PDB file of C-alpha atoms in Angstrom:
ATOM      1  CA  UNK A   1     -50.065 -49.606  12.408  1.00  0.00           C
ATOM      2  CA  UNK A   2     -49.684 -47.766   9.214  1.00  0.00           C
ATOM      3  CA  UNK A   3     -49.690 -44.573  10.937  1.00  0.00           C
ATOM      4  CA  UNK A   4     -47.078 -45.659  13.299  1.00  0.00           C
ATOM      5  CA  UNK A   5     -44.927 -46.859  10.737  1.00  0.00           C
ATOM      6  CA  UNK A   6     -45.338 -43.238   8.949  1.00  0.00           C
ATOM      7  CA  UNK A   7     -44.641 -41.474  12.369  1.00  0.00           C
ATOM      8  CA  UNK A   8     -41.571 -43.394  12.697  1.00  0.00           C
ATOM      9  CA  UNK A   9     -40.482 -42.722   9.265  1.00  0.00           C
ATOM     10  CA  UNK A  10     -41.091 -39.169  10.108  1.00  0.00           C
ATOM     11  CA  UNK A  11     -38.740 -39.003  12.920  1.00  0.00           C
ATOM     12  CA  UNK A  12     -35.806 -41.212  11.086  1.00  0.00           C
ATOM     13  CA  UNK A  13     -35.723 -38.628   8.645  1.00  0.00           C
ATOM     14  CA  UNK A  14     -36.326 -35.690  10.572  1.00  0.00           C
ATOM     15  CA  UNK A  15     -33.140 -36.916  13.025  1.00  0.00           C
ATOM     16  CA  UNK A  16     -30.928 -37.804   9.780  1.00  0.00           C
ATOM     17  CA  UNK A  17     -32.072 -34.209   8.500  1.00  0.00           C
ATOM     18  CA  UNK A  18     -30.865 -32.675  11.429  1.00  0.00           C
ATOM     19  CA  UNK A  19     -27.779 -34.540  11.652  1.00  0.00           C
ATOM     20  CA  UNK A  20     -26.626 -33.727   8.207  1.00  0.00           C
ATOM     21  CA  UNK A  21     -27.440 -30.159   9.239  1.00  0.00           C
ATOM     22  CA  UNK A  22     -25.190 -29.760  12.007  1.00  0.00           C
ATOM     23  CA  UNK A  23     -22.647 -31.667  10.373  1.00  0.00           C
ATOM     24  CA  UNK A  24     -23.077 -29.081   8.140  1.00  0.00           C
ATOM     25  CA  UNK A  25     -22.989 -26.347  10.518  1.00  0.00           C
ATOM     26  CA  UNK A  26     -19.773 -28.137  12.462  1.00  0.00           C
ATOM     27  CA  UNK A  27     -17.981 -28.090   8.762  1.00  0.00           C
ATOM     28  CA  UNK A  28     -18.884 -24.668   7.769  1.00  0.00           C
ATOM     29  CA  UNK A  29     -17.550 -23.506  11.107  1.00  0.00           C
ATOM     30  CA  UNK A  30     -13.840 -25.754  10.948  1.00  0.00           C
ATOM     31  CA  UNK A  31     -13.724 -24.255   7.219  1.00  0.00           C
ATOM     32  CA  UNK A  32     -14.383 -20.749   8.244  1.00  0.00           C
ATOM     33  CA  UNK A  33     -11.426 -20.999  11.349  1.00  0.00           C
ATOM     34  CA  UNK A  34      -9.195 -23.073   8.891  1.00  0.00           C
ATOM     35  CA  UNK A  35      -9.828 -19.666   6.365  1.00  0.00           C
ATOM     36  CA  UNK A  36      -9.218 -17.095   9.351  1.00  0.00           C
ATOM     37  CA  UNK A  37      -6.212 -19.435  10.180  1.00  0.00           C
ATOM     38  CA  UNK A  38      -4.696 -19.580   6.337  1.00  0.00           C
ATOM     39  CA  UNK A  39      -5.116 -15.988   5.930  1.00  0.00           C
ATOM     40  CA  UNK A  40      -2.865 -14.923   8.862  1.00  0.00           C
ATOM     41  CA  UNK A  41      -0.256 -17.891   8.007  1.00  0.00           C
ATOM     42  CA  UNK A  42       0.160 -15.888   4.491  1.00  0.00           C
ATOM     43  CA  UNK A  43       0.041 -12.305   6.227  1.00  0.00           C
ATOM     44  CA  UNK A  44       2.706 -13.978   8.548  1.00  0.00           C
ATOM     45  CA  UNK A  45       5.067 -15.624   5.818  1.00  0.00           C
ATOM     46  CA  UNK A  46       4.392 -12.676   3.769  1.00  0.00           C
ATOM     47  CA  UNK A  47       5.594 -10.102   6.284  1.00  0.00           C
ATOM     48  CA  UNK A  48       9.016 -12.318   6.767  1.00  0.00           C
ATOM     49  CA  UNK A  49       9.513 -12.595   2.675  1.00  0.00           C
ATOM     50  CA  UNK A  50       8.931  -8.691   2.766  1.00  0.00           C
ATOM     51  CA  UNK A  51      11.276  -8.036   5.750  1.00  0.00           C
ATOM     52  CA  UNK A  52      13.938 -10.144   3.971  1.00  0.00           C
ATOM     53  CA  UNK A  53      13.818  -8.526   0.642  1.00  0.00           C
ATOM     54  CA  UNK A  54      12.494 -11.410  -1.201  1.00  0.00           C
ATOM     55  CA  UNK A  55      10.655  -9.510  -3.684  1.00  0.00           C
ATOM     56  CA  UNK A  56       9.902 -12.216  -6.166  1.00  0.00           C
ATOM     57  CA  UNK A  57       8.761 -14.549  -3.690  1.00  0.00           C
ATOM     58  CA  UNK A  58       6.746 -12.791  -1.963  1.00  0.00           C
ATOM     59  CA  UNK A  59       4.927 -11.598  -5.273  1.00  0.00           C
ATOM     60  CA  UNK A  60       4.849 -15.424  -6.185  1.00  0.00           C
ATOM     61  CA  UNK A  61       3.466 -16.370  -2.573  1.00  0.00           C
ATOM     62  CA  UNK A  62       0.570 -13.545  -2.998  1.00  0.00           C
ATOM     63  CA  UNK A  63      -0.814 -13.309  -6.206  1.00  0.00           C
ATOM     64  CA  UNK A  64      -2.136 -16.899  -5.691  1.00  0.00           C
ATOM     65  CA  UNK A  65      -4.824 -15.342  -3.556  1.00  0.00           C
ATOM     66  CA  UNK A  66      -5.214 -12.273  -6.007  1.00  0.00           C
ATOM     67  CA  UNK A  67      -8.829 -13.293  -5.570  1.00  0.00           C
ATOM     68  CA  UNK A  68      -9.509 -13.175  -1.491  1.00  0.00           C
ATOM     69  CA  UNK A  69     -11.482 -10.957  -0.258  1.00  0.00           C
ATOM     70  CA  UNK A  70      -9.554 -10.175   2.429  1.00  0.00           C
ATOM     71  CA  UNK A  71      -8.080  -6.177   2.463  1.00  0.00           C
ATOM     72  CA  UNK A  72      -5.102  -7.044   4.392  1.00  0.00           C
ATOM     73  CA  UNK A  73      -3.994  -9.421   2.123  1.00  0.00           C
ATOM     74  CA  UNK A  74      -4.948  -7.514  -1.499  1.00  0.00           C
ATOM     75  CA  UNK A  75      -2.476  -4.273  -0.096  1.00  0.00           C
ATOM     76  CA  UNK A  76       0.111  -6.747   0.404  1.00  0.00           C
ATOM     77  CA  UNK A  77      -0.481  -7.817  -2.742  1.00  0.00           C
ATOM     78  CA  UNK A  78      -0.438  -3.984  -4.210  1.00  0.00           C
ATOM     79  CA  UNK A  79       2.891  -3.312  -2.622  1.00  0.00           C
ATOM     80  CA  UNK A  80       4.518  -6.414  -4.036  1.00  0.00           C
ATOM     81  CA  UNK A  81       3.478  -5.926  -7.760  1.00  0.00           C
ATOM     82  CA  UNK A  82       4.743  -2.367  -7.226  1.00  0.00           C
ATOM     83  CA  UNK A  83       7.859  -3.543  -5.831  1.00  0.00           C
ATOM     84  CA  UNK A  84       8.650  -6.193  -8.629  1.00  0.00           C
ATOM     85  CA  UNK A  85       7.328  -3.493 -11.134  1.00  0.00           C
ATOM     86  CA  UNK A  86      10.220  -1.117  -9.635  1.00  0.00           C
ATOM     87  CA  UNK A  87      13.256  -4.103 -10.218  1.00  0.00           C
ATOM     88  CA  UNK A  88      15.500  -2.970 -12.380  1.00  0.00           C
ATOM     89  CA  UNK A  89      15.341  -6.703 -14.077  1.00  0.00           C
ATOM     90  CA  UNK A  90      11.935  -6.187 -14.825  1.00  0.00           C
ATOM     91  CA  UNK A  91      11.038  -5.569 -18.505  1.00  0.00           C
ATOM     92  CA  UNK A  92       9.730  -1.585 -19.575  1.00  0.00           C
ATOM     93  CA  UNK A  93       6.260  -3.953 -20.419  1.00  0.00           C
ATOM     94  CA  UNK A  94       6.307  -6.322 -17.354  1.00  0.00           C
ATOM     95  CA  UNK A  95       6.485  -2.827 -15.080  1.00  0.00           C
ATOM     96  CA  UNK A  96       3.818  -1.316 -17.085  1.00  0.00           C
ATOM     97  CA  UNK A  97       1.464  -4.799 -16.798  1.00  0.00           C
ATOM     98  CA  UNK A  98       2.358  -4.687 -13.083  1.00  0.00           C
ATOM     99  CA  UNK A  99       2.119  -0.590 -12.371  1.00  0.00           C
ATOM    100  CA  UNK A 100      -1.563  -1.313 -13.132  1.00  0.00           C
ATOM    101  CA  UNK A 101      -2.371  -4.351 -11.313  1.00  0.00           C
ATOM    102  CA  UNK A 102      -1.535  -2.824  -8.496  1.00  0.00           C
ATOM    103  CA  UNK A 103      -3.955  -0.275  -8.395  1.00  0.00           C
ATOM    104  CA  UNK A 104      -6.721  -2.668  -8.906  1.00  0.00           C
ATOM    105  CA  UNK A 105      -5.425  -4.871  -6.418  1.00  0.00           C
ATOM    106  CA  UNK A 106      -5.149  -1.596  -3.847  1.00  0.00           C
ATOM    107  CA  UNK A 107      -8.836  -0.415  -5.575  1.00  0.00           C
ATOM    108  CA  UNK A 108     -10.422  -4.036  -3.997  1.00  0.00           C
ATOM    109  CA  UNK A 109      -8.673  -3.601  -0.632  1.00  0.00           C
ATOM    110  CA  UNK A 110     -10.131  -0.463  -0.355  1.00  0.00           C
ATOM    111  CA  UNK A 111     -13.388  -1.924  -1.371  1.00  0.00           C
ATOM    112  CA  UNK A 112     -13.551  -4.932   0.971  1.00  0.00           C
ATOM    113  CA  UNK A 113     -12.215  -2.722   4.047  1.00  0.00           C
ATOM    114  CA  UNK A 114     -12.717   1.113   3.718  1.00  0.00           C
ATOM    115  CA  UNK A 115     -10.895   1.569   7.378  1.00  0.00           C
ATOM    116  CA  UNK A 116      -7.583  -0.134   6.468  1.00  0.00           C
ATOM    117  CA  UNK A 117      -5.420   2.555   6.552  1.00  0.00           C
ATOM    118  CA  UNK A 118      -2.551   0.571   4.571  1.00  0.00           C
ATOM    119  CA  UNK A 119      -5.013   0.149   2.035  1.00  0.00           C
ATOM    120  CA  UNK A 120      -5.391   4.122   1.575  1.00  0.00           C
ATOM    121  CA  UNK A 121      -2.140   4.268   1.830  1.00  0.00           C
ATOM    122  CA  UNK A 122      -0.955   1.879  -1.669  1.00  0.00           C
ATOM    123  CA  UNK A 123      -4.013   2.959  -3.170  1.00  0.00           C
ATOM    124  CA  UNK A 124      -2.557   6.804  -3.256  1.00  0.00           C
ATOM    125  CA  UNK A 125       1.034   4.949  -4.262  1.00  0.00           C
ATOM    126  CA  UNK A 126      -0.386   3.081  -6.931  1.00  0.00           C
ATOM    127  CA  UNK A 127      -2.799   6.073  -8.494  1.00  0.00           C
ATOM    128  CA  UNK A 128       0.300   7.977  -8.393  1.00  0.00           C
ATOM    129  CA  UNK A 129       3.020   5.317 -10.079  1.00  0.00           C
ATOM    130  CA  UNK A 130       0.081   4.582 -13.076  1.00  0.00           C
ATOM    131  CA  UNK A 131      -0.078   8.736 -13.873  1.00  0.00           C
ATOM    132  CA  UNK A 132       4.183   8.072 -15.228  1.00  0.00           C
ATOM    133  CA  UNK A 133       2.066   6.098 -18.110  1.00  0.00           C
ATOM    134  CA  UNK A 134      -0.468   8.592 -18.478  1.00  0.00           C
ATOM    135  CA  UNK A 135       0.951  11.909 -18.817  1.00  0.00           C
ATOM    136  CA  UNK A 136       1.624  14.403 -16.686  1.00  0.00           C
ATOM    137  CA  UNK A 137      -1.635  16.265 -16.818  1.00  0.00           C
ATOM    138  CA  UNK A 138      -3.006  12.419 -15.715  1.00  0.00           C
ATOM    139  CA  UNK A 139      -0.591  12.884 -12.746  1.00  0.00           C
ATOM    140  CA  UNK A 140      -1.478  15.825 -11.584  1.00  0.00           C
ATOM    141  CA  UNK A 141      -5.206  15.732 -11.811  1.00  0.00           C
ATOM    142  CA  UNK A 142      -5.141  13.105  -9.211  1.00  0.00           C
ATOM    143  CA  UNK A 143      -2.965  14.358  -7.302  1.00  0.00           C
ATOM    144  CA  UNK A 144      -5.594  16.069  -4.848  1.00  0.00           C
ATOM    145  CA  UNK A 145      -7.038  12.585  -4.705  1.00  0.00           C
ATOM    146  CA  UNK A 146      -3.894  10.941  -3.914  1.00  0.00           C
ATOM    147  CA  UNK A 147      -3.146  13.556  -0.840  1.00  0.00           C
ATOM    148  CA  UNK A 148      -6.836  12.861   0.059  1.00  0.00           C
ATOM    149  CA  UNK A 149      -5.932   9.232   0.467  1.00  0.00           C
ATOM    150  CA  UNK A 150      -2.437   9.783   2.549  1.00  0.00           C
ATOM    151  CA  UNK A 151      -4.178  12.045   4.873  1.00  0.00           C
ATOM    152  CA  UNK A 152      -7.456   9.317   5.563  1.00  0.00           C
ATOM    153  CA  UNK A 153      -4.273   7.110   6.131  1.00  0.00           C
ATOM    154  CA  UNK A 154      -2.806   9.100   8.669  1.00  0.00           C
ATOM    155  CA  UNK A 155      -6.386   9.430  10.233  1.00  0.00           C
ATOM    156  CA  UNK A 156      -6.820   5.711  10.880  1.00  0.00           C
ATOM    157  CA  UNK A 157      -2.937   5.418  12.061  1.00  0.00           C
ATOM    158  CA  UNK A 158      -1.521   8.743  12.603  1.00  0.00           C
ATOM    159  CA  UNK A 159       2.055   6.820  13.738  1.00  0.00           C
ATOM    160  CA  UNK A 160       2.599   5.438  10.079  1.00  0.00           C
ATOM    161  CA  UNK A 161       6.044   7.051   9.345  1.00  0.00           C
ATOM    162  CA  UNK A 162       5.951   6.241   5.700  1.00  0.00           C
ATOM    163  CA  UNK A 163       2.394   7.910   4.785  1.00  0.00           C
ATOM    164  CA  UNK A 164       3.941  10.886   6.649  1.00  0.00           C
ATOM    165  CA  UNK A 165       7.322  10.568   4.717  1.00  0.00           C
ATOM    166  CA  UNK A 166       4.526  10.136   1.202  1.00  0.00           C
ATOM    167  CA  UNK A 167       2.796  13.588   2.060  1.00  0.00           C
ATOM    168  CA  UNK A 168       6.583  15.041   2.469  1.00  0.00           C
ATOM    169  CA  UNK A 169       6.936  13.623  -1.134  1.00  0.00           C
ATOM    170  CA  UNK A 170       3.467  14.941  -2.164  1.00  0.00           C
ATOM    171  CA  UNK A 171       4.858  18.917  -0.766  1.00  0.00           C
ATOM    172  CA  UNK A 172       8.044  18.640  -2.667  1.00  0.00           C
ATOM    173  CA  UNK A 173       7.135  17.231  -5.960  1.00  0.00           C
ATOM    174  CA  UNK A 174       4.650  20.646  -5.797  1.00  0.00           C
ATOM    175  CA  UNK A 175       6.885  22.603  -4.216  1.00  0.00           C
ATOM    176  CA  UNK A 176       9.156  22.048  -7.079  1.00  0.00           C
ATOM    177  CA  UNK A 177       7.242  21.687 -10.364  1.00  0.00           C
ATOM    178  CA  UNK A 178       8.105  23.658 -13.141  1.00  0.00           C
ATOM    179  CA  UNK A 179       6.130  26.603 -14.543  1.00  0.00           C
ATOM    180  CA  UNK A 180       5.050  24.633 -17.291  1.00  0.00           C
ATOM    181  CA  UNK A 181       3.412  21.910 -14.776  1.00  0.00           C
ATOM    182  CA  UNK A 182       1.828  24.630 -12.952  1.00  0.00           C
ATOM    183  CA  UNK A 183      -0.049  26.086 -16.210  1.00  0.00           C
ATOM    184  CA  UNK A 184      -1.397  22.697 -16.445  1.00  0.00           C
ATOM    185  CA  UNK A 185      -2.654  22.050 -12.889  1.00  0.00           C
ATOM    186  CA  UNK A 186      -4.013  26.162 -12.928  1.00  0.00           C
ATOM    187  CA  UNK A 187      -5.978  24.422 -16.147  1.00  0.00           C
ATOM    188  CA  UNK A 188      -7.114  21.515 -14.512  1.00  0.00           C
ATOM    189  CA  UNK A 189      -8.186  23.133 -11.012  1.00  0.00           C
ATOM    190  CA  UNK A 190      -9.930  26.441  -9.797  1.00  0.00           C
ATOM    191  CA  UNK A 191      -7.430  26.644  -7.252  1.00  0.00           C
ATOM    192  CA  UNK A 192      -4.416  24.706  -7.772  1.00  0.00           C
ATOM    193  CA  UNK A 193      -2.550  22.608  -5.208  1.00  0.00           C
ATOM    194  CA  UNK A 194       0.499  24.265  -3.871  1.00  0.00           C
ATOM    195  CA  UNK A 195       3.438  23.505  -1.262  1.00  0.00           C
ATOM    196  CA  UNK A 196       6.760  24.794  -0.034  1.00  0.00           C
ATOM    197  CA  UNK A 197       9.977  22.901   0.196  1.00  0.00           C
ATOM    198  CA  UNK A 198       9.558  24.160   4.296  1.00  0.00           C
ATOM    199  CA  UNK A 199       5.990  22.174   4.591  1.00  0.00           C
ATOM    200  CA  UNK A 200       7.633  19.253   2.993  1.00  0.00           C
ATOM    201  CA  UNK A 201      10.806  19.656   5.673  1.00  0.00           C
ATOM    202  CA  UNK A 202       7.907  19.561   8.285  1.00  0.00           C
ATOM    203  CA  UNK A 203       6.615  16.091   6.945  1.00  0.00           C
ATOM    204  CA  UNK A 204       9.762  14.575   6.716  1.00  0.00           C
ATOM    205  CA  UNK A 205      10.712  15.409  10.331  1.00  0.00           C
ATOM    206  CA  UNK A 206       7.470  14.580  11.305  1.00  0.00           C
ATOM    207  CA  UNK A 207       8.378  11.008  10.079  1.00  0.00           C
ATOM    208  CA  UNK A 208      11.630  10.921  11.333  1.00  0.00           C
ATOM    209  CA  UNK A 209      10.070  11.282  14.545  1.00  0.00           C
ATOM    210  CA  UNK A 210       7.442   8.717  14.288  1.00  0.00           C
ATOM    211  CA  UNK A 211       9.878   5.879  13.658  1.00  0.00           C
ATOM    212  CA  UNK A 212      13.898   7.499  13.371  1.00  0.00           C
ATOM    213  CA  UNK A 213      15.934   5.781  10.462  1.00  0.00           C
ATOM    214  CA  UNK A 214      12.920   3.380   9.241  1.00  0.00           C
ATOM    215  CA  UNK A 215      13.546   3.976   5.797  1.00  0.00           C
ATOM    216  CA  UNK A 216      16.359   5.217   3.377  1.00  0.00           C
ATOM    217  CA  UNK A 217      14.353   7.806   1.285  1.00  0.00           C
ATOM    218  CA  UNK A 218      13.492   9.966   3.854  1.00  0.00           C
ATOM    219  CA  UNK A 219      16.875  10.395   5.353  1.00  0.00           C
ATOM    220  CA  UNK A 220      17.495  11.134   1.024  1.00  0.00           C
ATOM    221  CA  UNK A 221      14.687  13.734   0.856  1.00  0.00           C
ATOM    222  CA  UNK A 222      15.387  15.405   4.358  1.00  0.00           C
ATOM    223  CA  UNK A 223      18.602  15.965   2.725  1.00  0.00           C
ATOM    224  CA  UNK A 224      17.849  17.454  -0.440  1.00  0.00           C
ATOM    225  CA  UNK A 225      14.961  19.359   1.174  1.00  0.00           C
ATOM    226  CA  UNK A 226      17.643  21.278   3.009  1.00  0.00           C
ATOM    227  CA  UNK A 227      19.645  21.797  -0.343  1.00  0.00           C
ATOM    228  CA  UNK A 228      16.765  23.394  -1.461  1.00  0.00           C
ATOM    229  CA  UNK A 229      16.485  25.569   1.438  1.00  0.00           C
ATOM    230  CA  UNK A 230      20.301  26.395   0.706  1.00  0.00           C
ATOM    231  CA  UNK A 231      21.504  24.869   4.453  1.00  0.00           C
ATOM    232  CA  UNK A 232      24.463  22.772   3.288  1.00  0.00           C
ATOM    233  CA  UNK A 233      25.819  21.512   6.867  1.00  0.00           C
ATOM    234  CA  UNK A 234      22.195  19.943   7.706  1.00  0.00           C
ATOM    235  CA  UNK A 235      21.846  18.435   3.552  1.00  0.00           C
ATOM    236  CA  UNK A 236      25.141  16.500   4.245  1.00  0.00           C
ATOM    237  CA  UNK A 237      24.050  15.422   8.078  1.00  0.00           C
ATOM    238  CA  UNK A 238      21.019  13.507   6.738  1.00  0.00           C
ATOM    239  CA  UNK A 239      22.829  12.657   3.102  1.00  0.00           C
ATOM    240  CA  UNK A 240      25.655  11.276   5.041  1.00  0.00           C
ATOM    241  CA  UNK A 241      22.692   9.074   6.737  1.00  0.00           C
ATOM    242  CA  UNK A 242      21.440   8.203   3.625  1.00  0.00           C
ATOM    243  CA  UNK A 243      24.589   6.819   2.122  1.00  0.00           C
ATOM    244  CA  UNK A 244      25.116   4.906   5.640  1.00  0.00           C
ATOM    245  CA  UNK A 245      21.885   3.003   5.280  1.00  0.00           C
ATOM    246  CA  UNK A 246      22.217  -0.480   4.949  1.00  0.00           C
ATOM    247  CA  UNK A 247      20.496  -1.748   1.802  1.00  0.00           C
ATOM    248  CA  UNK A 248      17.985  -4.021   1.909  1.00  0.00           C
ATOM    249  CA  UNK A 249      16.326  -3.739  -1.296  1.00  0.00           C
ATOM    250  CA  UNK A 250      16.384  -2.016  -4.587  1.00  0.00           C
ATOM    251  CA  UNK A 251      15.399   1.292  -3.688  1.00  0.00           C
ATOM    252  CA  UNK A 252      18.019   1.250  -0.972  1.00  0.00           C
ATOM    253  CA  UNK A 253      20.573   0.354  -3.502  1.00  0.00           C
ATOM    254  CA  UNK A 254      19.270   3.346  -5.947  1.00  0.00           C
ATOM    255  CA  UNK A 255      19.021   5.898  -2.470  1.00  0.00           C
TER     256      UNK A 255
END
């Protein structure tokens, strides 16, 4: 009888045991779909802020989850301390606070998802916007690095427009640096990077192509990269296009 009593024990507790487990398992599961499910509703209200041009709240609306561990959402995150950094209603130490956060914010999406080419992408912006606080010699020591990360961009989505349109940027800022900034990266590297404004004319096509008129600085650079190349008619076709653009957010307005 005592044994019995024991056995049954046993198996009251051994059932309630596995109950609480898969009540367990059950809740684990509804929390990990209710997770999947919160992070796209942000992605999704954050994509609509950003296609609006509400800068501010879409910074507001992200850096509550400056702590996921999701990549998709940390870029987002990048780009929109960047672009609040870049308001011209943003203090010189509020841009500076900001300028950095973003490249750890891009540094931990890059982490948490090495194959998100968007990550690669803000990563390279944000390396690049911290070297205007750290000297030019700062700047153009990573610049091979930066490149490095535009191109693994392209890689994993070779129809991204604006990474093409970034290594347009990359050819022209080289293509027209000073002597002074060359002595400095001939310093810094065995073989220092080099462009032409012709390469950087190639990129910005290139971009053009992948997705015509999706952004206002292109249609800028295509145009001064044909000053530069001393072909007026074709500067004021794409300037004119430039000036056209409707402006949706601050660096429209400055285009």
């Amino acid at each position: 009888q005592v044994l019995r009593k024991s056995l049954q024990r046993v198996v009251v507790l051994s059932t309630g045991s596995f109950l609480v487990y898969e009540a367990h398992k059950l809740i684990s599961g509804l929390a990990e779909v209710h997770a999947s499910f919160k992070v796209e509703e942000v992605v999704e209200q954050a994509d609509y802020l950003y296609g609006s041009g509400e800068t501010e709240k879409l910074y507001q609306l992200l850096v509550q989850h400056k702590n996921s561990d999701d990549a998709d959402l940390l870029w987002r995150l990048a780009r929109a301390s960047r672009d609040v950094a870049q308001l011209s209603t943003t203090s010189a130490e509020k841009k500076r606070q900001l300028t950095y956060e973003s490249l750890e914010y891009a540094k931990k999406a890059l982490e948490k998802n090495e194959s998100n080419f968007a990550a690669h992408k803000w990563y390279g912006i944000c390396l690049s916007d911290v070297g205007d606080f750290e000297g030019i010699k700062t700047k153009i020591g990573n610049a091979i690095v930066i490149k490095e990360h535009f191109q693994r961009a392209i890689e994993l989505n070779p129809k991204d427009a604006t990474t093409i349109h970034l290594i347009g940027i990359w050819c022209y800022s080289f293509a027209e640096m000073p002597w002074y900034q060359r002595k400095i990266a001939s310093a810094l590297f065995a073989t220092p990077p080099t462009s032409t404004f012709q390469e950087a004319l190639h990129y910005f096509h290139m971009a053009e192509e992948a997705d015509p008129n999706f952004y206002s600085k292109n249609l800028l650079f295509l145009g001064k990269t044909y000053l530069k190349l001393n072909n007026k008619k074709l500067a004021l076709l794409w300037l004119s296009k430039a000036k056209e653009y409707p402006a949706h957010t601050e660096e429209d307005k400055q285009v």
